[in-house]
CSV table of C-alpha atoms in Angstrom, one decimal:
chain,number,residue,atom,x,y,z
A,1,UNK,CA,139.6,128.2,91.8
A,2,UNK,CA,136.4,128.8,89.9
A,3,UNK,CA,134.2,131.6,90.8
A,4,UNK,CA,130.9,130.7,92.4
A,5,UNK,CA,127.6,132.1,91.1
A,6,UNK,CA,125.2,133.5,93.6
A,7,UNK,CA,123.0,130.4,93.1
A,8,UNK,CA,125.9,128.0,93.9
A,9,UNK,CA,126.9,130.0,97.0
A,10,UNK,CA,123.3,129.9,98.1
A,11,UNK,CA,123.3,126.1,98.0
A,12,UNK,CA,126.5,126.0,100.2
A,13,UNK,CA,125.3,128.4,102.9
A,14,UNK,CA,123.4,127.3,106.0
A,15,UNK,CA,122.9,128.8,109.5
A,16,UNK,CA,125.9,126.9,111.0
A,17,UNK,CA,128.4,128.7,108.7
A,18,UNK,CA,130.3,131.2,110.9
A,19,UNK,CA,133.3,132.2,108.8
A,20,UNK,CA,133.2,132.9,105.0
A,21,UNK,CA,136.3,133.6,103.0
A,22,UNK,CA,135.6,134.8,99.4
A,23,UNK,CA,139.0,136.3,98.7
A,24,UNK,CA,139.3,134.2,95.5
A,25,UNK,CA,135.9,135.4,94.3
A,26,UNK,CA,134.9,138.8,92.8
A,27,UNK,CA,132.3,140.2,95.2
A,28,UNK,CA,129.2,141.4,93.5
A,29,UNK,CA,125.9,142.8,94.8
A,30,UNK,CA,124.3,139.5,93.9
A,31,UNK,CA,126.8,137.6,96.0
A,32,UNK,CA,126.3,140.0,98.9
A,33,UNK,CA,122.5,139.6,98.7
A,34,UNK,CA,122.9,135.8,99.1
A,35,UNK,CA,125.3,136.3,102.0
A,36,UNK,CA,122.9,138.7,103.7
A,37,UNK,CA,120.4,135.9,104.2
A,38,UNK,CA,122.7,134.4,106.9
A,39,UNK,CA,123.0,136.6,110.0
A,40,UNK,CA,125.3,134.3,112.1
A,41,UNK,CA,128.7,135.2,110.6
A,42,UNK,CA,131.7,135.8,112.9
A,43,UNK,CA,134.1,136.6,110.1
A,44,UNK,CA,133.5,137.8,106.5
A,45,UNK,CA,136.5,138.1,104.1
A,46,UNK,CA,135.7,139.8,100.9
A,47,UNK,CA,139.3,140.8,100.0
A,48,UNK,CA,140.1,140.2,96.3
A,49,UNK,CA,143.5,139.9,94.7
A,50,UNK,CA,144.2,141.9,91.6
A,51,UNK,CA,140.6,142.2,90.5
A,52,UNK,CA,138.5,145.1,91.7
A,53,UNK,CA,134.8,145.0,92.4
A,54,UNK,CA,132.2,147.6,92.6
A,55,UNK,CA,129.8,147.1,95.4
A,56,UNK,CA,126.9,149.3,96.2
A,57,UNK,CA,126.5,150.8,99.6
A,58,UNK,CA,123.0,149.3,99.8
A,59,UNK,CA,124.3,145.8,99.3
A,60,UNK,CA,127.0,146.3,102.0
A,61,UNK,CA,124.4,147.7,104.4
A,62,UNK,CA,122.0,144.8,103.8
A,63,UNK,CA,124.8,142.3,104.4
A,64,UNK,CA,126.0,144.0,107.7
A,65,UNK,CA,122.6,144.8,109.1
A,66,UNK,CA,121.7,142.3,111.8
A,67,UNK,CA,125.1,140.6,112.0
A,68,UNK,CA,125.1,140.4,115.8
A,69,UNK,CA,128.0,138.0,116.0
A,70,UNK,CA,130.3,139.6,113.4
A,71,UNK,CA,133.8,140.3,114.8
A,72,UNK,CA,135.9,140.8,111.7
A,73,UNK,CA,135.1,142.2,108.3
A,74,UNK,CA,137.8,142.3,105.6
A,75,UNK,CA,137.2,144.2,102.4
A,76,UNK,CA,139.7,145.6,99.9
A,77,UNK,CA,142.7,145.1,102.1
A,78,UNK,CA,141.2,146.6,105.2
A,79,UNK,CA,140.1,145.1,108.4
A,80,UNK,CA,136.9,146.4,110.1
A,81,UNK,CA,136.1,145.4,113.7
A,82,UNK,CA,132.5,145.3,114.6
A,83,UNK,CA,131.4,146.2,118.2
C-alpha cells in the first residue's frame, strides 16, 4: 500500500469515522495533527511494521486530548486502554 500524505488523510476523515488503522503508514507528527481534528475515535492503531517513527509527546497529547470515546490505542506493539 502507498503511504498517505497528511492532506490525503484529511480528505478521507469525517466525524463518522470511529476506527482508524494506520499500521501500514509511518506515523508522523503531521499525520497525528490531522487525526487530532477528529475526537470521535473508538480505536486508533498506529502500529508500524519494520519501520520506526519518531513522534513528539506534544503530537500524541494533542491526538489523545478530548478523545472521550477512545477504548483502544495501539502504538509500537503495545495496547493502551483508555478509561
